[in-house]
């Protein structure tokens, strides 16, 4: 899913004509390190794009995404993987994340890289077999996954308790469903739950994130209970929100909480099946079968891997113990061990930036007709049903949520977006749900308007009119701009000037 999102959206976001071109970003990094691609530059932005052709960055980004998509699809469909394939996937996605800038600044990107790195050591070196004979999953790697889910959940719980007062007062869920980045239709109804149910939800959240993680260390049965509770919790989050592939991804390390006995019911007991083959392998191992040299090398590799994870976990543990805890941060450039957290603070009101265009010669003319652009999934049109897209992810929609409670000066890319809409660039328009000027001359002016959005009440007056949302104008977000007026703005930032397609 991550590579599919990259293939569909990278060109528009970080490509040659992207909102934040990655070529320009790499040039600035190179310039900072005295114009050389040295160890410092590689450490600052580890990506194989340093060594690839920059003359056609769109094709380079596409090739990386398609290679990742094909490799991950092969692993998914066949159920076969080895260290080589898993390393390729990890390097490819690391290369995209480290040039993705703010579009790839979310916690689930680092979480996917850490999960993928652990997955490398779960597989045999060369062989492509669903049940490799001499490479049983190492207990060190299994505990690596358990350590990952422990940090994810405890980090999320601690950041909440230390962050917004509403988590301590049990009132955060009164606002969350309405103000989360991209609500879905179920969130519309969940928002209207009674106050006592919202308090119960918050208490359950604290229990799952602050207490349940310690079940991992209380023996086999409690470890299995931990896995069941965490998977159930993630399924509930998937149902109630569009948090990209975050919750789907968090289920993965939870699977490490189960052993063969607890997962055996998923596999056939027929003759020659997986269960019988595993039993034969375990009998030979118990009988003291001579192991090949590679198995002993593998044990050394696994011990070294465990020591690396332990060493890289030191700053992460110190961060968890710190009252000034930061969330979704990497303490090493390869993002092997990271710190996590989510919704440390909850916005109490939902604000949205609505982009509008007009063909009027004078943007200040009271008679000017302003027409709105709709995004793929974020709230805009009051009558459009909230979307359900998880595990897919619209990166622009997500960043528009952040931009709405900041200023356009803090998000200069939004002015870049306005310029591209003025030029009606096809690539950029593919990120939008609607173009009110399709089949017509491009708009002369684009402006950003700031609105406060609220869910309509199910069964109420607005809902009966087909409205999912009610909105009230706050004021201008950015003033009307035209292409000619943006020329110097583009030149100062070395952005390619939009050309009408």
PDB file of C-alpha atoms in Angstrom, residues 167-286:
ATOM      1  CA  UNK A 167      -6.946  12.859  28.209  1.00  0.00           C
ATOM      2  CA  UNK A 168      -6.650  13.122  31.989  1.00  0.00           C
ATOM      3  CA  UNK A 169     -10.171  14.549  32.297  1.00  0.00           C
ATOM      4  CA  UNK A 170     -11.536  11.779  30.011  1.00  0.00           C
ATOM      5  CA  UNK A 171     -13.102  14.268  27.583  1.00  0.00           C
ATOM      6  CA  UNK A 172     -10.854  13.957  24.504  1.00  0.00           C
ATOM      7  CA  UNK A 173     -13.180  11.553  22.716  1.00  0.00           C
ATOM      8  CA  UNK A 174     -15.888  14.249  22.846  1.00  0.00           C
ATOM      9  CA  UNK A 175     -13.919  15.992  20.074  1.00  0.00           C
ATOM     10  CA  UNK A 176     -11.724  13.357  18.402  1.00  0.00           C
ATOM     11  CA  UNK A 177     -14.160  11.887  15.880  1.00  0.00           C
ATOM     12  CA  UNK A 178     -15.068  15.303  14.486  1.00  0.00           C
ATOM     13  CA  UNK A 179     -11.584  16.844  14.510  1.00  0.00           C
ATOM     14  CA  UNK A 180      -9.386  13.897  13.422  1.00  0.00           C
ATOM     15  CA  UNK A 181      -7.507  14.540  10.145  1.00  0.00           C
ATOM     16  CA  UNK A 182      -9.798  12.625   7.769  1.00  0.00           C
ATOM     17  CA  UNK A 183     -13.049  11.402   9.397  1.00  0.00           C
ATOM     18  CA  UNK A 184     -15.028   8.519   7.917  1.00  0.00           C
ATOM     19  CA  UNK A 185     -18.826   7.928   7.896  1.00  0.00           C
ATOM     20  CA  UNK A 186     -18.732   5.841  11.100  1.00  0.00           C
ATOM     21  CA  UNK A 187     -16.977   8.704  12.925  1.00  0.00           C
ATOM     22  CA  UNK A 188     -19.982  10.891  12.019  1.00  0.00           C
ATOM     23  CA  UNK A 189     -22.263   8.683  14.131  1.00  0.00           C
ATOM     24  CA  UNK A 190     -19.666   7.848  16.823  1.00  0.00           C
ATOM     25  CA  UNK A 191     -19.279  11.567  17.514  1.00  0.00           C
ATOM     26  CA  UNK A 192     -22.878  11.672  18.790  1.00  0.00           C
ATOM     27  CA  UNK A 193     -22.337   8.949  21.392  1.00  0.00           C
ATOM     28  CA  UNK A 194     -23.330   9.923  24.981  1.00  0.00           C
ATOM     29  CA  UNK A 195     -20.709  11.546  27.228  1.00  0.00           C
ATOM     30  CA  UNK A 196     -20.389   8.488  29.456  1.00  0.00           C
ATOM     31  CA  UNK A 197     -19.533   6.309  26.420  1.00  0.00           C
ATOM     32  CA  UNK A 198     -16.820   8.766  25.357  1.00  0.00           C
ATOM     33  CA  UNK A 199     -15.378   8.617  28.889  1.00  0.00           C
ATOM     34  CA  UNK A 200     -15.458   4.818  28.754  1.00  0.00           C
ATOM     35  CA  UNK A 201     -13.623   4.917  25.389  1.00  0.00           C
ATOM     36  CA  UNK A 202     -10.915   7.127  26.887  1.00  0.00           C
ATOM     37  CA  UNK A 203     -10.480   4.814  29.880  1.00  0.00           C
ATOM     38  CA  UNK A 204     -10.206   1.791  27.566  1.00  0.00           C
ATOM     39  CA  UNK A 205      -7.616   3.677  25.495  1.00  0.00           C
ATOM     40  CA  UNK A 206      -5.512   4.343  28.623  1.00  0.00           C
ATOM     41  CA  UNK A 207      -5.809   0.705  29.707  1.00  0.00           C
ATOM     42  CA  UNK A 208      -4.748  -0.633  26.291  1.00  0.00           C
ATOM     43  CA  UNK A 209      -1.844   1.806  25.894  1.00  0.00           C
ATOM     44  CA  UNK A 210      -0.526   2.140  29.468  1.00  0.00           C
ATOM     45  CA  UNK A 211      -1.298  -1.190  31.186  1.00  0.00           C
ATOM     46  CA  UNK A 212      -1.673  -3.918  28.535  1.00  0.00           C
ATOM     47  CA  UNK A 213       1.879  -3.488  27.074  1.00  0.00           C
ATOM     48  CA  UNK A 214       3.337  -4.879  30.319  1.00  0.00           C
ATOM     49  CA  UNK A 215       1.397  -8.139  29.745  1.00  0.00           C
ATOM     50  CA  UNK A 216       4.220  -9.027  27.343  1.00  0.00           C
ATOM     51  CA  UNK A 217       6.520  -9.799  30.264  1.00  0.00           C
ATOM     52  CA  UNK A 218       4.040 -11.819  32.369  1.00  0.00           C
ATOM     53  CA  UNK A 219       4.288 -15.216  30.714  1.00  0.00           C
ATOM     54  CA  UNK A 220       2.837 -16.981  27.679  1.00  0.00           C
ATOM     55  CA  UNK A 221      -0.873 -16.604  28.452  1.00  0.00           C
ATOM     56  CA  UNK A 222      -0.706 -12.906  29.247  1.00  0.00           C
ATOM     57  CA  UNK A 223       1.426 -12.357  26.143  1.00  0.00           C
ATOM     58  CA  UNK A 224      -1.325 -13.959  24.022  1.00  0.00           C
ATOM     59  CA  UNK A 225      -3.952 -11.815  25.785  1.00  0.00           C
ATOM     60  CA  UNK A 226      -1.816  -8.769  24.944  1.00  0.00           C
ATOM     61  CA  UNK A 227      -1.765  -9.758  21.266  1.00  0.00           C
ATOM     62  CA  UNK A 228      -5.536 -10.300  21.147  1.00  0.00           C
ATOM     63  CA  UNK A 229      -6.324  -6.989  22.858  1.00  0.00           C
ATOM     64  CA  UNK A 230      -3.940  -5.009  20.665  1.00  0.00           C
ATOM     65  CA  UNK A 231      -5.302  -6.486  17.430  1.00  0.00           C
ATOM     66  CA  UNK A 232      -8.903  -5.860  18.546  1.00  0.00           C
ATOM     67  CA  UNK A 233      -7.980  -2.278  19.486  1.00  0.00           C
ATOM     68  CA  UNK A 234      -6.392  -1.656  16.065  1.00  0.00           C
ATOM     69  CA  UNK A 235      -9.456  -3.081  14.290  1.00  0.00           C
ATOM     70  CA  UNK A 236     -11.680  -0.629  16.217  1.00  0.00           C
ATOM     71  CA  UNK A 237      -9.388   2.240  15.182  1.00  0.00           C
ATOM     72  CA  UNK A 238      -9.509   1.090  11.540  1.00  0.00           C
ATOM     73  CA  UNK A 239     -13.320   1.134  11.662  1.00  0.00           C
ATOM     74  CA  UNK A 240     -13.543   4.628  13.202  1.00  0.00           C
ATOM     75  CA  UNK A 241     -10.943   6.605  11.239  1.00  0.00           C
ATOM     76  CA  UNK A 242      -8.767   6.964   8.122  1.00  0.00           C
ATOM     77  CA  UNK A 243      -5.308   6.788   9.715  1.00  0.00           C
ATOM     78  CA  UNK A 244      -3.523   5.592   6.566  1.00  0.00           C
ATOM     79  CA  UNK A 245      -1.934   2.135   7.029  1.00  0.00           C
ATOM     80  CA  UNK A 246      -0.914   2.919  10.633  1.00  0.00           C
ATOM     81  CA  UNK A 247      -3.355   0.587  12.402  1.00  0.00           C
ATOM     82  CA  UNK A 248      -2.937  -2.199   9.841  1.00  0.00           C
ATOM     83  CA  UNK A 249       0.817  -1.938  10.325  1.00  0.00           C
ATOM     84  CA  UNK A 250       0.526  -2.003  14.136  1.00  0.00           C
ATOM     85  CA  UNK A 251      -1.219  -5.391  13.915  1.00  0.00           C
ATOM     86  CA  UNK A 252       1.990  -6.895  12.446  1.00  0.00           C
ATOM     87  CA  UNK A 253       4.220  -6.841  15.579  1.00  0.00           C
ATOM     88  CA  UNK A 254       1.203  -7.947  17.641  1.00  0.00           C
ATOM     89  CA  UNK A 255       1.291 -11.276  15.763  1.00  0.00           C
ATOM     90  CA  UNK A 256       4.658 -11.954  17.463  1.00  0.00           C
ATOM     91  CA  UNK A 257       2.728 -12.319  20.745  1.00  0.00           C
ATOM     92  CA  UNK A 258       1.384 -15.708  19.593  1.00  0.00           C
ATOM     93  CA  UNK A 259       3.312 -18.999  19.470  1.00  0.00           C
ATOM     94  CA  UNK A 260       2.877 -22.085  17.263  1.00  0.00           C
ATOM     95  CA  UNK A 261       0.340 -23.668  19.616  1.00  0.00           C
ATOM     96  CA  UNK A 262      -1.963 -20.641  19.581  1.00  0.00           C
ATOM     97  CA  UNK A 263      -1.720 -20.140  15.796  1.00  0.00           C
ATOM     98  CA  UNK A 264      -1.903 -23.836  14.846  1.00  0.00           C
ATOM     99  CA  UNK A 265      -5.659 -23.758  14.171  1.00  0.00           C
ATOM    100  CA  UNK A 266      -4.996 -21.535  11.138  1.00  0.00           C
ATOM    101  CA  UNK A 267      -3.079 -24.325   9.357  1.00  0.00           C
ATOM    102  CA  UNK A 268      -4.186 -27.622   7.835  1.00  0.00           C
ATOM    103  CA  UNK A 269      -3.553 -30.890   9.675  1.00  0.00           C
ATOM    104  CA  UNK A 270      -3.596 -32.970   6.485  1.00  0.00           C
ATOM    105  CA  UNK A 271      -0.744 -35.319   5.681  1.00  0.00           C
ATOM    106  CA  UNK A 272       2.266 -33.471   4.304  1.00  0.00           C
ATOM    107  CA  UNK A 273       0.894 -30.128   5.500  1.00  0.00           C
ATOM    108  CA  UNK A 274       2.689 -27.384   7.375  1.00  0.00           C
ATOM    109  CA  UNK A 275       1.958 -28.840  10.826  1.00  0.00           C
ATOM    110  CA  UNK A 276       3.415 -32.234   9.938  1.00  0.00           C
ATOM    111  CA  UNK A 277       6.515 -30.726   8.349  1.00  0.00           C
ATOM    112  CA  UNK A 278       7.126 -28.504  11.374  1.00  0.00           C
ATOM    113  CA  UNK A 279       6.757 -31.520  13.705  1.00  0.00           C
ATOM    114  CA  UNK A 280       9.350 -33.450  11.656  1.00  0.00           C
ATOM    115  CA  UNK A 281      11.788 -30.541  11.773  1.00  0.00           C
ATOM    116  CA  UNK A 282      11.362 -30.217  15.543  1.00  0.00           C
ATOM    117  CA  UNK A 283      11.944 -33.958  16.040  1.00  0.00           C
ATOM    118  CA  UNK A 284      15.192 -33.833  14.056  1.00  0.00           C
ATOM    119  CA  UNK A 285      16.309 -30.780  16.029  1.00  0.00           C
ATOM    120  CA  UNK A 286      15.515 -32.559  19.330  1.00  0.00           C
TER     121      UNK A 286
END
